[in-house]
Short mmCIF file of C-alpha atoms in Angstrom, two decimals:
data_model
loop_
_atom_site.label_atom_id
_atom_site.label_comp_id
_atom_site.label_asym_id
_atom_site.label_seq_id
_atom_site.Cartn_x
_atom_site.Cartn_y
_atom_site.Cartn_z
CA MET I 27 16.88 -17.64 17.17
CA ILE I 28 17.41 -14.24 18.84
CA GLY I 29 21.07 -14.29 17.79
CA PHE I 30 20.14 -15.11 14.18
CA LEU I 31 17.65 -12.24 14.05
CA ILE I 32 20.21 -9.78 15.48
CA ALA I 33 22.81 -10.99 12.97
CA THR I 34 20.36 -10.70 10.07
CA ALA I 35 19.27 -7.19 11.07
CA THR I 36 22.91 -6.12 11.48
CA THR I 37 23.78 -7.51 8.04
CA VAL I 38 20.96 -5.49 6.47
CA VAL I 39 22.19 -2.32 8.21
CA VAL I 40 25.77 -3.02 7.07
CA ALA I 41 24.64 -3.43 3.44
CA TYR I 42 22.64 -0.18 3.67
CA LEU I 43 25.55 1.81 5.10
CA ILE I 44 28.12 0.51 2.61
CA PHE I 45 25.70 1.07 -0.26
CA HIS I 46 25.45 4.70 0.87
CA ARG I 47 29.24 5.01 0.70
CA TYR I 48 30.08 4.89 4.39
CA HIS I 49 33.64 3.81 5.13
CA PRO I 50 33.40 -0.02 4.79
CA GLN I 51 36.19 -0.84 7.26
CA THR I 52 34.54 1.22 9.98
CA VAL I 53 31.12 -0.24 9.24
CA LEU I 54 32.37 -3.84 9.32
CA ILE I 55 34.50 -3.45 12.46
CA PHE I 56 31.79 -1.65 14.44
CA SER I 57 29.11 -4.10 13.32
CA GLY I 58 31.39 -6.98 14.33
CA LEU I 59 32.00 -5.43 17.73
CA PHE I 60 28.27 -4.87 18.19
CA MET I 61 27.42 -8.49 17.41
CA LEU I 62 30.24 -9.83 19.60
CA LEU I 63 29.01 -7.73 22.51
CA CYS I 64 25.45 -8.92 21.93
CA ALA I 65 26.74 -12.50 21.88
CA ILE I 66 28.21 -12.31 25.41
CA PRO I 67 24.90 -12.97 27.21
CA LEU I 68 23.50 -15.13 24.36
CA SER I 69 26.36 -17.46 23.46
CA MET I 70 27.48 -20.38 25.62
CA LYS I 71 30.80 -20.55 23.74
CA PRO I 72 33.57 -18.12 24.81
CA LEU I 73 35.08 -15.94 22.10
CA MET I 74 38.68 -16.88 22.94
CA ASP I 75 40.42 -19.98 24.21
CA GLU I 76 41.64 -20.14 27.78
CA ASP I 77 45.27 -19.44 26.83
CA GLN I 78 44.31 -16.34 24.80
CA THR I 79 41.61 -14.66 26.87
CA THR I 80 42.22 -11.41 28.72
CA GLY I 81 40.14 -12.71 31.61
CA SER I 82 37.22 -10.44 30.70
CA ALA I 83 34.61 -11.37 28.08
CA PHE I 84 34.06 -7.66 27.44
CA LEU I 85 37.77 -6.93 26.81
CA ASP I 86 38.10 -10.11 24.71
CA VAL I 87 35.80 -8.48 22.15
CA PHE I 88 38.23 -5.62 21.62
CA ASP I 89 41.31 -7.83 21.89
CA GLN I 90 39.89 -9.76 18.93
CA ILE I 91 40.82 -6.78 16.71
CA THR I 92 44.43 -6.89 17.93
CA GLN I 93 44.72 -10.63 17.38
CA THR I 94 43.16 -10.40 13.93
CA PHE I 95 45.65 -7.72 12.87
CA GLY I 96 48.52 -9.80 14.30
CA ASN I 97 47.51 -13.04 12.60
CA LEU I 98 46.77 -11.35 9.30
CA GLY I 99 49.85 -9.10 9.12
CA ALA I 100 52.38 -11.93 9.19
CA LYS I 101 50.75 -14.00 6.44
CA LEU I 102 48.09 -12.85 4.01
CA GLY I 103 48.53 -9.17 4.87
CA LEU I 104 52.20 -9.21 3.84
CA ILE I 105 51.34 -10.94 0.56
CA ILE I 106 48.70 -8.37 -0.33
CA MET I 107 50.95 -5.46 0.61
CA ALA I 108 53.80 -6.89 -1.50
CA VAL I 109 51.43 -7.19 -4.47
CA GLY I 110 50.45 -3.54 -4.02
CA GLY I 111 54.09 -2.46 -3.86
CA PHE I 112 55.00 -4.37 -7.01
CA SER I 113 52.01 -2.95 -8.92
CA LEU I 114 53.03 0.59 -8.04
CA VAL I 115 56.63 -0.04 -9.12
CA MET I 116 55.37 -1.34 -12.47
CA ASP I 117 53.32 1.80 -12.89
CA ARG I 118 56.23 4.03 -11.83
CA VAL I 119 58.74 2.60 -14.32
CA GLY I 120 56.14 2.54 -17.12
CA ALA I 121 56.07 -1.25 -17.47
CA SER I 122 52.27 -1.51 -17.13
CA SER I 123 51.69 1.10 -19.83
CA ALA I 124 54.27 -0.56 -22.10
CA LEU I 125 52.54 -3.92 -21.71
CA VAL I 126 49.09 -2.55 -22.48
CA ALA I 127 50.39 -0.59 -25.49
CA ILE I 128 51.98 -3.72 -26.99
CA ALA I 129 49.06 -5.98 -26.12
CA THR I 130 46.58 -3.74 -27.96
CA LYS I 131 48.48 -3.81 -31.27
CA PRO I 132 47.00 -7.13 -32.50
CA LEU I 133 43.53 -5.64 -32.12
CA GLN I 134 44.37 -2.95 -34.69
CA LYS I 135 44.75 -5.62 -37.38
CA ILE I 136 41.20 -6.96 -36.99
CA ASN I 137 38.75 -5.30 -39.37
CA LYS I 138 35.51 -6.43 -37.71
CA PRO I 139 34.48 -3.88 -35.05
CA TYR I 140 32.47 -6.17 -32.78
CA VAL I 141 35.12 -8.89 -32.86
CA VAL I 142 37.65 -6.27 -31.73
CA LEU I 143 35.19 -5.12 -29.06
CA ALA I 144 34.65 -8.62 -27.66
CA SER I 145 38.38 -9.39 -27.91
CA THR I 146 39.04 -6.37 -25.70
CA TYR I 147 37.44 -8.28 -22.85
CA ILE I 148 39.80 -11.25 -23.32
CA LEU I 149 42.75 -8.85 -23.41
CA ALA I 150 41.60 -7.09 -20.24
CA GLN I 151 40.92 -10.29 -18.32
CA THR I 152 44.35 -11.63 -19.29
CA LEU I 153 46.06 -8.41 -18.20
CA CYS I 154 44.14 -8.62 -14.92
CA LEU I 155 46.44 -11.50 -13.95
CA ILE I 156 49.34 -9.05 -13.66
CA ILE I 157 47.51 -5.73 -13.14
CA PRO I 158 45.16 -6.67 -10.28
CA SER I 159 43.54 -3.26 -9.73
CA ALA I 160 40.19 -3.22 -11.54
CA ALA I 161 40.06 0.58 -11.70
CA GLY I 162 43.77 0.90 -12.54
CA LEU I 163 43.56 -1.53 -15.43
CA ALA I 164 40.38 0.11 -16.69
CA MET I 165 42.09 3.52 -16.74
CA LEU I 166 44.96 2.11 -18.80
CA LEU I 167 42.50 0.59 -21.25
CA MET I 168 40.52 3.83 -21.47
CA VAL I 169 43.58 5.73 -22.75
CA THR I 170 44.80 2.94 -25.05
CA VAL I 171 42.03 0.60 -26.26
CA TYR I 172 39.05 2.94 -25.94
CA PRO I 173 40.30 5.35 -28.66
CA LEU I 174 40.86 2.33 -30.93
CA LEU I 175 37.31 1.10 -30.38
CA ARG I 176 35.87 4.55 -31.03
CA SER I 177 37.94 4.90 -34.21
CA LEU I 178 36.19 1.74 -35.47
CA GLY I 179 32.79 3.38 -34.93
CA ILE I 180 31.97 1.48 -31.72
CA SER I 181 29.53 3.40 -29.52
CA LYS I 182 30.59 4.90 -26.18
CA LEU I 183 28.34 2.59 -24.17
CA SER I 184 29.54 -0.56 -25.92
CA ALA I 185 33.20 0.39 -25.52
CA THR I 186 32.90 1.41 -21.87
CA GLY I 187 30.65 -1.57 -21.11
CA VAL I 188 33.31 -4.05 -22.20
CA ILE I 189 36.14 -2.22 -20.42
CA ALA I 190 34.14 -1.98 -17.18
CA THR I 191 33.80 -5.79 -17.13
CA GLY I 192 37.47 -6.41 -17.99
CA SER I 193 38.29 -7.46 -14.42
CA CYS I 194 35.05 -9.25 -13.58
CA LEU I 195 37.01 -12.35 -12.56
CA ASP I 196 39.55 -11.82 -9.77
CA LEU I 197 42.17 -14.31 -10.94
CA GLY I 198 45.71 -15.31 -10.17
CA PRO I 199 48.39 -14.82 -7.53
CA ALA I 200 48.19 -11.02 -7.76
CA SER I 201 44.54 -10.91 -6.67
CA SER I 202 43.87 -10.23 -2.98
CA ASN I 203 40.55 -12.08 -3.28
CA ALA I 204 42.28 -15.13 -4.78
CA ASN I 205 44.93 -15.13 -2.05
CA MET I 206 42.22 -14.98 0.59
CA ALA I 207 40.36 -17.87 -1.09
CA ALA I 208 43.54 -19.96 -1.26
CA GLN I 209 44.31 -19.38 2.41
CA THR I 210 40.72 -20.16 3.42
CA SER I 211 40.88 -23.36 1.34
CA GLY I 212 44.18 -24.42 2.89
CA MET I 213 46.27 -24.47 -0.28
CA THR I 214 48.87 -22.38 -2.08
CA VAL I 215 47.63 -19.67 -4.40
CA GLN I 216 49.38 -21.45 -7.30
CA GLU I 217 47.36 -24.62 -6.66
CA TYR I 218 44.17 -22.62 -6.27
CA PHE I 219 44.74 -20.70 -9.49
CA ILE I 220 45.88 -23.54 -11.76
CA GLN I 221 43.75 -26.38 -10.44
CA TYR I 222 40.50 -24.57 -9.58
CA GLN I 223 40.29 -21.03 -10.96
CA LEU I 224 41.81 -21.44 -14.42
CA PRO I 225 39.56 -24.23 -15.82
CA VAL I 226 36.42 -22.38 -14.72
CA ALA I 227 37.79 -19.01 -15.89
CA LEU I 228 38.44 -20.33 -19.41
CA VAL I 229 34.78 -21.31 -19.74
CA VAL I 230 33.53 -18.01 -18.33
CA VAL I 231 35.91 -15.87 -20.43
CA ALA I 232 34.83 -17.62 -23.63
CA SER I 233 31.18 -17.14 -22.65
CA VAL I 234 31.60 -13.44 -21.85
CA PHE I 235 33.42 -12.94 -25.16
CA ILE I 236 30.40 -14.36 -27.03
CA LEU I 237 27.91 -12.51 -24.84
CA HIS I 238 29.59 -9.14 -25.38
CA TYR I 239 29.69 -9.72 -29.14
CA PHE I 240 25.93 -10.26 -29.39
CA VAL I 241 24.65 -8.12 -26.48
CA GLN I 242 26.51 -4.92 -27.41
CA GLN I 243 25.61 -5.38 -31.07
CA TYR I 244 21.94 -5.81 -30.12
CA PHE I 245 21.85 -2.66 -27.98
CA ASP I 246 23.68 -0.62 -30.63
CA ARG I 247 21.21 -1.68 -33.29
CA LYS I 248 18.33 -0.83 -30.97
CA ALA I 249 19.81 2.62 -30.24
CA GLY I 250 20.90 3.24 -33.82
CA THR I 251 24.58 3.56 -32.84
CA THR I 252 26.14 0.79 -34.93
CA PRO I 253 29.45 1.58 -36.71
CA ASP I 254 27.71 2.13 -40.06
CA LYS I 255 25.63 4.91 -38.43
CA ALA I 256 28.44 6.42 -36.37
CA ASP I 257 28.78 10.19 -36.02
CA TRP I 258 32.37 10.48 -37.27
CA ASP I 259 32.64 14.20 -36.56
CA GLU I 260 31.78 13.55 -32.91
CA ILE I 261 34.23 10.64 -32.75
CA LYS I 262 37.07 12.70 -34.29
CA ALA I 263 36.47 15.50 -31.80
CA GLU I 264 36.42 13.03 -28.90
CA LEU I 265 39.62 11.31 -30.02
CA ALA I 266 41.34 14.66 -30.45
CA GLY I 267 40.40 15.53 -26.88
CA ILE I 268 41.75 12.21 -25.58
CA LYS I 269 44.99 12.71 -27.50
CA ARG I 270 45.45 16.19 -26.05
CA SER I 271 44.75 15.04 -22.49
CA SER I 272 47.02 11.99 -22.66
CA GLY I 273 49.70 13.23 -24.98
CA GLY I 274 50.27 16.70 -23.59
CA LYS I 275 52.59 17.72 -20.80
CA SER I 276 52.21 16.09 -17.45
CA ALA I 277 50.78 18.04 -14.55
CA LEU I 278 54.27 18.29 -13.06
CA ALA I 279 55.69 19.70 -16.27
CA GLN I 280 52.91 22.27 -16.50
CA ARG I 281 53.49 23.33 -12.91
CA ALA I 282 57.23 23.63 -13.54
CA ALA I 283 56.59 25.77 -16.61
CA LYS I 284 54.41 28.14 -14.62
CA GLY I 285 57.11 28.91 -12.06
CA GLY I 286 55.36 31.49 -9.87
CA SER I 287 55.49 30.84 -6.16
CA ASP I 288 57.34 27.49 -6.45
CA THR I 289 60.87 27.50 -5.16
CA ALA I 290 63.75 26.98 -7.58
CA ALA I 291 64.57 23.63 -6.02
CA LYS I 292 60.98 22.38 -6.35
CA THR I 293 60.77 23.55 -9.96
CA LYS I 294 64.00 21.74 -10.74
CA ALA I 295 62.73 18.53 -9.14
CA ASP I 296 59.43 18.79 -10.99
CA THR I 297 61.26 19.30 -14.30
CA LYS I 298 63.34 16.18 -13.68
CA GLU I 299 60.19 14.24 -12.87
CA ALA I 300 58.53 15.51 -16.05
CA GLU I 301 61.56 14.38 -18.06
CA ARG I 302 61.30 10.92 -16.50
CA VAL I 303 57.62 10.64 -17.39
CA ASP I 304 58.06 11.89 -20.95
CA LYS I 305 61.03 9.64 -21.79
CA PRO I 306 59.87 6.61 -23.87
CA THR I 307 59.72 3.35 -21.96
CA PRO I 308 61.75 0.45 -23.47
CA LYS I 309 59.53 -2.19 -25.04
CA ALA I 310 61.36 -4.87 -23.06
CA TYR I 311 59.79 -3.40 -19.92
CA ALA I 312 56.51 -5.00 -21.01
CA LEU I 313 57.98 -8.32 -19.81
CA LEU I 314 58.55 -7.10 -16.24
CA PRO I 315 54.93 -7.48 -15.04
CA PHE I 316 55.08 -11.18 -15.96
CA THR I 317 58.04 -11.90 -13.66
CA PRO I 318 56.05 -12.80 -10.49
CA LEU I 319 53.66 -15.04 -12.42
CA VAL I 320 56.56 -16.89 -14.06
CA LEU I 321 58.37 -17.36 -10.74
CA LEU I 322 55.24 -18.61 -8.98
CA ILE I 323 54.39 -21.12 -11.71
CA VAL I 324 57.95 -22.41 -12.15
CA PHE I 325 58.55 -22.83 -8.41
CA SER I 326 55.27 -24.57 -7.65
CA PRO I 327 53.99 -28.14 -7.11
CA PHE I 328 53.33 -28.28 -10.86
CA VAL I 329 56.90 -27.66 -12.15
CA ILE I 330 59.88 -27.49 -9.76
CA THR I 331 58.80 -29.06 -6.49
CA SER I 332 62.15 -28.89 -4.68
CA ILE I 333 61.96 -25.08 -4.33
CA LYS I 334 59.04 -23.25 -2.74
CA MET I 335 58.14 -19.71 -3.74
CA ASN I 336 55.50 -17.65 -1.97
CA VAL I 337 53.73 -14.66 -3.47
CA ALA I 338 55.38 -12.01 -1.28
CA THR I 339 58.89 -13.24 -2.16
CA ALA I 340 58.05 -13.35 -5.87
CA MET I 341 56.76 -9.78 -5.75
CA ILE I 342 59.80 -8.48 -3.86
CA ILE I 343 62.27 -10.18 -6.25
CA SER I 344 60.35 -8.89 -9.28
CA GLY I 345 60.15 -5.37 -7.87
CA MET I 346 63.91 -5.35 -7.25
CA LEU I 347 64.53 -6.59 -10.80
CA ALA I 348 62.54 -3.63 -12.15
CA VAL I 349 64.54 -1.26 -9.93
CA ILE I 350 67.84 -2.69 -11.21
CA CYS I 351 66.60 -2.21 -14.78
CA GLU I 352 65.90 1.45 -13.97
CA MET I 353 69.40 1.88 -12.51
CA ILE I 354 70.95 0.43 -15.67
CA ARG I 355 68.64 2.38 -17.95
CA TYR I 356 69.47 5.76 -16.39
CA ARG I 357 72.93 4.81 -15.05
CA SER I 358 71.79 6.24 -11.75
CA PHE I 359 71.43 4.58 -8.37
CA GLN I 360 69.18 7.46 -7.27
CA ARG I 361 66.76 6.77 -10.11
CA GLY I 362 66.41 3.17 -8.99
CA ALA I 363 66.07 4.20 -5.36
CA ASP I 364 63.26 6.59 -6.28
CA ALA I 365 61.48 3.78 -8.12
CA PHE I 366 61.86 1.37 -5.20
CA SER I 367 60.54 3.93 -2.73
CA VAL I 368 57.08 3.59 -4.26
CA PHE I 369 57.16 -0.13 -3.43
CA PHE I 370 56.73 0.77 0.24
CA GLU I 371 54.15 3.39 -0.66
CA GLY I 372 52.18 0.70 -2.47
CA MET I 373 52.44 -1.59 0.55
CA GLY I 374 51.04 1.18 2.71
CA ARG I 375 48.14 1.78 0.34
CA GLN I 376 47.24 -1.90 0.38
CA PHE I 377 47.34 -1.96 4.16
CA VAL I 378 44.97 1.00 4.35
CA ASN I 379 42.62 -0.16 1.60
CA ILE I 380 42.67 -3.97 1.64
CA VAL I 381 44.28 -5.38 4.80
CA THR I 382 42.09 -3.25 7.06
CA LEU I 383 39.09 -4.32 5.00
CA ILE I 384 39.96 -7.98 5.59
CA VAL I 385 40.25 -7.29 9.32
CA GLY I 386 36.83 -5.64 9.21
CA GLY I 387 35.44 -8.62 7.32
CA GLN I 388 36.87 -11.08 9.83
CA MET I 389 35.44 -9.10 12.74
CA PHE I 390 32.05 -9.11 11.02
CA ALA I 391 32.35 -12.86 10.42
CA ALA I 392 33.31 -13.46 14.07
CA GLY I 393 30.18 -11.61 15.17
CA LEU I 394 27.96 -13.67 12.88
CA THR I 395 29.54 -16.88 14.15
CA GLN I 396 29.21 -15.99 17.84
CA LEU I 397 25.53 -15.10 17.39
CA GLY I 398 24.86 -18.49 15.83
CA PHE I 399 24.15 -17.22 12.32
CA ILE I 400 26.16 -19.98 10.64
CA SER I 401 24.94 -22.79 12.89
CA PHE I 402 21.36 -21.69 12.17
CA ILE I 403 21.98 -21.93 8.39
CA ILE I 404 23.66 -25.34 8.71
CA ASP I 405 20.91 -26.70 10.95
CA GLY I 406 18.30 -25.41 8.50
CA ALA I 407 20.09 -27.05 5.59
CA GLU I 408 20.14 -30.37 7.42
CA ARG I 409 16.48 -30.00 8.43
CA PHE I 410 15.40 -29.44 4.81
CA ASN I 411 17.86 -32.01 3.48
CA MET I 412 19.70 -29.38 1.45
CA GLY I 413 23.00 -30.63 0.06
CA ALA I 414 26.24 -28.90 -0.84
CA ILE I 415 25.07 -27.68 -4.25
CA PRO I 416 21.96 -25.75 -3.03
CA ILE I 417 24.03 -24.18 -0.22
CA THR I 418 26.72 -23.22 -2.74
CA ILE I 419 24.13 -21.55 -4.97
CA ILE I 420 22.64 -19.67 -2.01
CA MET I 421 26.01 -18.46 -0.70
CA THR I 422 27.28 -17.38 -4.14
CA LEU I 423 24.02 -15.52 -4.68
CA VAL I 424 24.48 -13.72 -1.34
CA ILE I 425 28.00 -12.64 -2.33
CA PHE I 426 26.88 -11.72 -5.86
CA LEU I 427 24.00 -9.50 -4.71
CA SER I 428 26.09 -7.99 -1.89
CA ALA I 429 28.76 -6.97 -4.42
CA VAL I 430 26.09 -5.28 -6.55
CA LEU I 431 24.72 -3.39 -3.53
CA MET I 432 28.11 -2.48 -2.07
CA GLY I 433 29.88 -1.72 -5.35
CA SER I 434 32.85 -3.73 -4.11
CA GLY I 435 34.25 -7.14 -4.89
CA ASN I 436 36.36 -7.14 -1.74
CA ALA I 437 33.97 -6.14 1.05
CA PRO I 438 31.36 -8.94 0.71
CA TRP I 439 33.96 -11.61 -0.01
CA PHE I 440 36.15 -10.67 2.96
CA ALA I 441 33.07 -10.46 5.18
CA PHE I 442 31.93 -14.03 4.45
CA SER I 443 35.13 -15.87 3.52
CA GLU I 444 36.04 -16.73 7.13
CA LEU I 445 32.70 -18.52 7.54
CA ILE I 446 33.19 -20.94 4.64
CA PRO I 447 35.12 -23.72 6.45
CA ASP I 448 32.40 -23.90 9.11
CA ILE I 449 29.74 -24.22 6.40
CA ALA I 450 31.65 -26.71 4.23
CA LYS I 451 32.64 -29.17 6.97
CA PRO I 452 29.11 -30.36 7.95
CA LEU I 453 28.23 -30.64 4.25
CA GLY I 454 31.10 -33.08 3.70
CA VAL I 455 32.81 -31.05 0.97
CA ASP I 456 36.19 -29.36 0.66
CA THR I 457 36.27 -25.68 1.56
CA VAL I 458 37.34 -24.77 -1.97
CA PHE I 459 34.05 -26.18 -3.31
CA LEU I 460 32.31 -23.17 -1.74
CA ALA I 461 35.19 -20.69 -1.74
CA GLN I 462 36.02 -20.71 -5.44
CA PRO I 463 32.56 -19.82 -6.87
CA MET I 464 31.89 -17.37 -4.02
CA GLU I 465 35.17 -15.56 -4.68
CA LEU I 466 34.51 -15.25 -8.42
CA ALA I 467 30.89 -14.18 -7.82
CA SER I 468 32.07 -11.06 -5.99
CA GLY I 469 33.93 -9.67 -9.02
CA ILE I 470 31.06 -10.44 -11.39
CA GLY I 471 28.62 -8.63 -9.09
CA ARG I 472 30.92 -5.59 -8.84
CA SER I 473 30.92 -5.24 -12.64
CA MET I 474 27.18 -4.59 -12.69
CA SER I 475 27.03 -2.11 -9.82
CA PRO I 476 26.53 1.58 -10.72
CA ILE I 477 28.37 2.60 -7.54
CA ALA I 478 31.46 0.43 -8.13
CA GLY I 479 34.68 2.44 -8.40
CA VAL I 480 35.65 0.90 -11.73
CA VAL I 481 32.21 1.60 -13.24
CA ILE I 482 32.18 5.21 -12.05
CA ALA I 483 35.75 5.80 -13.30
CA VAL I 484 35.09 4.32 -16.75
CA ALA I 485 31.76 6.14 -17.06
CA GLY I 486 33.45 9.43 -16.16
CA LEU I 487 36.21 9.09 -18.75
CA GLY I 488 33.76 7.85 -21.37
CA ASP I 489 31.29 10.66 -20.63
CA VAL I 490 28.36 8.28 -20.06
CA SER I 491 26.01 7.69 -17.13
CA PRO I 492 27.01 4.87 -14.71
CA VAL I 493 23.38 3.71 -14.77
CA ASP I 494 23.36 3.56 -18.59
CA LEU I 495 26.70 1.78 -18.45
CA VAL I 496 25.51 -1.03 -16.18
CA LYS I 497 22.52 -1.52 -18.47
CA ARG I 498 25.15 -2.82 -20.91
CA THR I 499 26.99 -4.95 -18.34
CA ILE I 500 24.02 -6.56 -16.55
CA PRO I 501 22.81 -8.66 -19.55
CA VAL I 502 26.35 -10.04 -19.82
CA MET I 503 27.21 -10.51 -16.15
CA ILE I 504 24.03 -12.33 -15.07
CA PRO I 505 24.54 -15.18 -17.60
CA ALA I 506 28.27 -15.11 -16.72
CA TYR I 507 27.37 -15.67 -13.06
CA VAL I 508 25.14 -18.64 -13.90
CA ILE I 509 27.81 -20.13 -16.18
CA MET I 510 30.50 -19.61 -13.53
CA VAL I 511 28.53 -21.36 -10.77
CA THR I 512 27.55 -24.23 -13.07
CA SER I 513 31.05 -24.76 -14.43
CA SER I 514 32.52 -24.56 -10.89
CA ILE I 515 30.23 -27.33 -9.67
CA VAL I 516 30.88 -29.47 -12.77
CA TRP I 517 34.64 -28.99 -12.57
CA ASP I 518 34.73 -29.93 -8.88
CA TYR I 519 32.83 -33.13 -9.72
CA LEU I 520 35.24 -33.95 -12.56
CA LEU I 521 38.24 -33.36 -10.29
CA ARG I 522 36.88 -35.78 -7.72
CA VAL I 523 36.27 -38.38 -10.43
CA LEU I 524 39.69 -37.90 -12.04
CA ILE I 525 41.64 -37.76 -8.78
#
């Protein structure tokens, strides 16, 4: 009981610190260390096996960090870093922008403003499969789709509200959350995505489409900001400002034009970079972001079973393909080498931002486990005859509310994901039964947090308050959460019946 109370109090402190924007990795690692140290006199179970221990229970606590980094780096960590490298290459060669520009064209042919608005969500959620960064995708949509929505008379809050929820479901092989869920569930990410995520996602996406159509229309009518009452002078001025900011010279080109204290060599390099940015990207480049997804689906248990393809390999092959395209396009090996250099930069960013966060989450989870937090929950569930479904609802609700408080879809999921197998086993259900709805709940919760990076970024570009923005996302995301949990439970039941 003492261990459970310490773990609960520590969890509350962790949520408070992350909510107040303290570095989440530091908070999670230090809280994990604290709980592991507290567990030494309280727990009868040693932290490490006999063949792994340092010989000192105190030093074992710190050696846990080293072992977690080692175990993670060779498997999931490499996958996540490769995804980050590929994403940055796609951004560098202009493939992501080309894809978004082409994907938005069908929306221009629809004459009904709120149908276009709701369809923007479907577009964004589809693009999220190949552009996994919630904030990165939102920024692309803000400079491409947002002006289109405003030109139809859609209000700022409606337009930004839909874009902010565009990545509310972390789906597919490119998602770090999905990869973590697949590993925790003991399956490939292809199996996890196609067999478990996709059926549930189709239901949720259709529901969010309908919800956005009616919710945003309701709020616009209430505020008197429907398209028929739009202030067209304000919209024209706003669109002109967006055009100037996105269509003018790049920062590098402006700096090169200024000259001043820059050296001649630096000015020359900046000018070359400006030329690369300003040169139109071939439309065929829009196909490049799909390459990893195609490879992973083709070489999977669902298509070609004789060849196995993991996510990291697919990302590396696809990144190299993009680099070769750049070499051919510019007839320059140096141009391709410059593009490939950002692959390693992207890997480094993912290590700093995501891999270290997973390590922090696993340390936090280890502390909770050693203090008996999980065994207390399981014993309580058995005492009150609670089955798998009530526990699933409770755990998804914990993740959902934590994501709202923390403003992150990664931190709460990584913190609790390691505990899922220990919870699922006594309940007699597969790990994925808990993992899949918990993983999706984290992204939905993030989309209604006023401190989430994607919400703040979209609100800033749209010149609206983050608080006002989430007032438009909350009425959509809460029903989406309920629908997601329900459809996850129903789909798992159908799978067991069918299989």
